[in-house]
PDB file of C-alpha atoms and ligand atoms in Angstrom:
ATOM      1  CA  MET A  62     -10.637  13.337  14.999  1.00  0.00           C
ATOM      2  CA  THR A  63     -13.969  14.820  13.936  1.00  0.00           C
ATOM      3  CA  ASP A  64     -13.496  14.626  10.144  1.00  0.00           C
ATOM      4  CA  MET A  65     -14.516  11.100   9.206  1.00  0.00           C
ATOM      5  CA  SER A  66     -14.470  11.646   5.472  1.00  0.00           C
ATOM      6  CA  TYR A  67     -12.530   9.262   3.302  1.00  0.00           C
ATOM      7  CA  VAL A  68     -11.822   8.409  -0.319  1.00  0.00           C
ATOM      8  CA  ASP A  69     -11.802   4.950  -1.870  1.00  0.00           C
ATOM      9  CA  GLY A  70      -8.834   2.679  -2.082  1.00  0.00           C
ATOM     10  CA  ASN A  71      -8.125   3.590  -5.681  1.00  0.00           C
ATOM     11  CA  MET A  72      -6.050   6.470  -4.332  1.00  0.00           C
ATOM     12  CA  LEU A  73      -3.594   3.922  -2.857  1.00  0.00           C
ATOM     13  CA  ASP A  74      -2.492   2.941  -6.365  1.00  0.00           C
ATOM     14  CA  GLY A  75       0.124   5.722  -6.899  1.00  0.00           C
ATOM     15  CA  PRO A  76       1.690   5.610  -3.414  1.00  0.00           C
ATOM     16  CA  LEU A  77       1.899   1.778  -3.415  1.00  0.00           C
ATOM     17  CA  ARG A  78       3.245   1.672  -6.965  1.00  0.00           C
ATOM     18  CA  GLU A  79       6.203   3.671  -5.648  1.00  0.00           C
ATOM     19  CA  LEU A  80       7.062   0.707  -3.345  1.00  0.00           C
ATOM     20  CA  PHE A  81       6.123  -2.293  -5.473  1.00  0.00           C
ATOM     21  CA  ALA A  82       7.081  -3.184  -9.008  1.00  0.00           C
ATOM     22  CA  VAL A  83       3.682  -4.769  -9.725  1.00  0.00           C
ATOM     23  CA  ASP A  84       0.301  -3.083 -10.191  1.00  0.00           C
ATOM     24  CA  LEU A  85      -1.558  -3.534  -6.903  1.00  0.00           C
ATOM     25  CA  SER A  86      -4.811  -2.009  -8.089  1.00  0.00           C
ATOM     26  CA  PRO A  87      -6.380  -5.501  -8.773  1.00  0.00           C
ATOM     27  CA  ALA A  88      -4.986  -6.936  -5.485  1.00  0.00           C
ATOM     28  CA  THR A  89      -7.285  -8.191  -2.768  1.00  0.00           C
ATOM     29  CA  SER A  90      -6.820  -8.359   0.961  1.00  0.00           C
ATOM     30  CA  ARG A  91      -8.483 -10.208   3.843  1.00  0.00           C
ATOM     31  CA  CYS A  92      -9.322  -8.246   6.965  1.00  0.00           C
ATOM     32  CA  GLN A  93      -7.700  -9.724  10.028  1.00  0.00           C
ATOM     33  CA  SER A  94     -10.504  -8.437  12.211  1.00  0.00           C
ATOM     34  CA  CYS A  95     -13.696  -9.588  10.431  1.00  0.00           C
ATOM     35  CA  GLY A  96     -12.338 -11.908   7.707  1.00  0.00           C
ATOM     36  CA  SER A  97     -13.935 -10.038   4.832  1.00  0.00           C
ATOM     37  CA  LEU A  98     -12.165 -10.344   1.487  1.00  0.00           C
ATOM     38  CA  GLY A  99     -12.132  -7.507  -0.951  1.00  0.00           C
ATOM     39  CA  PRO A 100     -10.172  -5.390  -3.393  1.00  0.00           C
ATOM     40  CA  LEU A 101      -7.762  -2.693  -2.175  1.00  0.00           C
ATOM     41  CA  ALA A 102      -9.873  -0.293  -4.222  1.00  0.00           C
ATOM     42  CA  GLY A 103     -12.783  -0.982  -1.830  1.00  0.00           C
ATOM     43  CA  LEU A 104     -10.906   0.130   1.317  1.00  0.00           C
ATOM     44  CA  HIS A 105     -11.811   3.465   2.964  1.00  0.00           C
ATOM     45  CA  VAL A 106      -8.688   5.595   2.898  1.00  0.00           C
ATOM     46  CA  PHE A 107      -8.218   8.436   5.326  1.00  0.00           C
ATOM     47  CA  SER A 108      -5.522  10.735   3.947  1.00  0.00           C
ATOM     48  CA  HIS A 109      -5.650  13.488   6.547  1.00  0.00           C
ATOM     49  CA  ALA A 110      -3.847  11.369   9.222  1.00  0.00           C
ATOM     50  CA  PRO A 111      -0.062  11.321   9.322  1.00  0.00           C
ATOM     51  CA  GLY A 112       0.322   9.263   6.144  1.00  0.00           C
ATOM     52  CA  LEU A 113      -2.473   7.153   4.682  1.00  0.00           C
ATOM     53  CA  VAL A 114      -4.750   4.933   6.787  1.00  0.00           C
ATOM     54  CA  ALA A 115      -6.924   2.382   4.903  1.00  0.00           C
ATOM     55  CA  ARG A 116      -9.801   0.874   6.819  1.00  0.00           C
ATOM     56  CA  CYS A 117     -12.002  -2.181   6.211  1.00  0.00           C
ATOM     57  CA  PRO A 118     -15.306  -1.113   4.599  1.00  0.00           C
ATOM     58  CA  VAL A 119     -17.154  -3.770   6.698  1.00  0.00           C
ATOM     59  CA  CYS A 120     -15.771  -3.382  10.276  1.00  0.00           C
ATOM     60  CA  SER A 121     -13.728  -0.142   9.980  1.00  0.00           C
ATOM     61  CA  GLU A 122     -10.562  -1.726  11.456  1.00  0.00           C
ATOM     62  CA  VAL A 123      -7.278  -0.508  10.051  1.00  0.00           C
ATOM     63  CA  ILE A 124      -5.990  -2.775   7.225  1.00  0.00           C
ATOM     64  CA  LEU A 125      -3.018  -0.751   6.026  1.00  0.00           C
ATOM     65  CA  ARG A 126      -0.960   2.272   7.002  1.00  0.00           C
ATOM     66  CA  LEU A 127       1.528   3.947   4.689  1.00  0.00           C
ATOM     67  CA  VAL A 128       3.769   6.791   5.828  1.00  0.00           C
ATOM     68  CA  ARG A 129       6.122   8.491   3.405  1.00  0.00           C
ATOM     69  CA  ALA A 130       9.090  10.573   4.399  1.00  0.00           C
ATOM     70  CA  PRO A 131      11.336  12.355   1.887  1.00  0.00           C
ATOM     71  CA  ASP A 132      13.848   9.444   1.860  1.00  0.00           C
ATOM     72  CA  ARG A 133      11.873   6.389   3.074  1.00  0.00           C
ATOM     73  CA  ALA A 134       8.492   4.821   3.573  1.00  0.00           C
ATOM     74  CA  TRP A 135       6.807   2.662   6.248  1.00  0.00           C
ATOM     75  CA  LEU A 136       4.171   0.145   5.211  1.00  0.00           C
ATOM     76  CA  ASP A 137       2.147  -1.473   8.037  1.00  0.00           C
ATOM     77  CA  LEU A 138      -0.103  -4.317   6.811  1.00  0.00           C
ATOM     78  CA  ARG A 139      -0.805  -5.866  10.249  1.00  0.00           C
ATOM     79  CA  GLY A 140      -4.603  -5.482   9.702  1.00  0.00           C
ATOM     80  CA  ALA A 141      -4.553  -7.747   6.719  1.00  0.00           C
ATOM     81  CA  THR A 142      -4.365 -11.560   6.938  1.00  0.00           C
ATOM     82  CA  PHE A 143      -2.914 -11.529   3.418  1.00  0.00           C
ATOM     83  CA  LEU A 144      -2.591  -9.522   0.324  1.00  0.00           C
ATOM     84  CA  GLU A 145      -3.319 -11.453  -2.919  1.00  0.00           C
ATOM     85  CA  VAL A 146      -1.699  -9.997  -5.998  1.00  0.00           C
ATOM     86  CA  PRO A 147      -2.520 -11.210  -9.504  1.00  0.00           C
ATOM     87  CA  MET A 148       0.677 -11.954 -11.386  1.00  0.00           C
ATOM     88  CA  PRO A 149       1.368 -12.650 -15.031  1.00  0.00           C
ATOM     89  CA  ALA A 150       1.975 -16.303 -15.798  1.00  0.00           C
ATOM     90  CA  GLU A 151       5.613 -17.271 -15.644  1.00  0.00           C
ATOM     91  CA  PRO A 152       7.194 -16.746 -18.994  1.00  0.00           C
ATOM     92  CA  THR A 153       7.791 -19.799 -21.100  1.00  0.00           C
ATOM     93  CA  TYR A 154      10.987 -20.083 -22.994  1.00  0.00           C
ATOM     94  CA  HIS A 155      11.191 -21.786 -26.348  1.00  0.00           C
ATOM     95  CA  ARG A 156      14.388 -23.715 -26.810  1.00  0.00           C
ATOM     96  CA  PRO A 157      15.631 -23.945 -30.357  1.00  0.00           C
ATOM     97  CA  GLY A 158      15.072 -27.347 -31.970  1.00  0.00           C
TER      98      GLY A 158
HETATM   99 ZN1   ZN B 352     -13.036  -5.969   8.571  1.00  0.00          ZN
END
């Protein structure tokens, strides 16, 4: 591969939104290789591979791969120690009197 150009991780928002019901744009991940913690938006995304390949901006190791076929998708997160997703507080229910 000679073309090393990439776009930032903001472009993952649409494709990941198709898989998950929550907004992952504010999510953070920890790189399994170098341990750096950062937002998905900070990943370097290579979109000219088969599918999307998101690499760590610090060590360039692969954090995430997403391949979409017409009727299914494959998500490979083995390069991330974890994915931290901000969630709304659990709803509180008010019981009548
Ligand atoms: Zn890394």
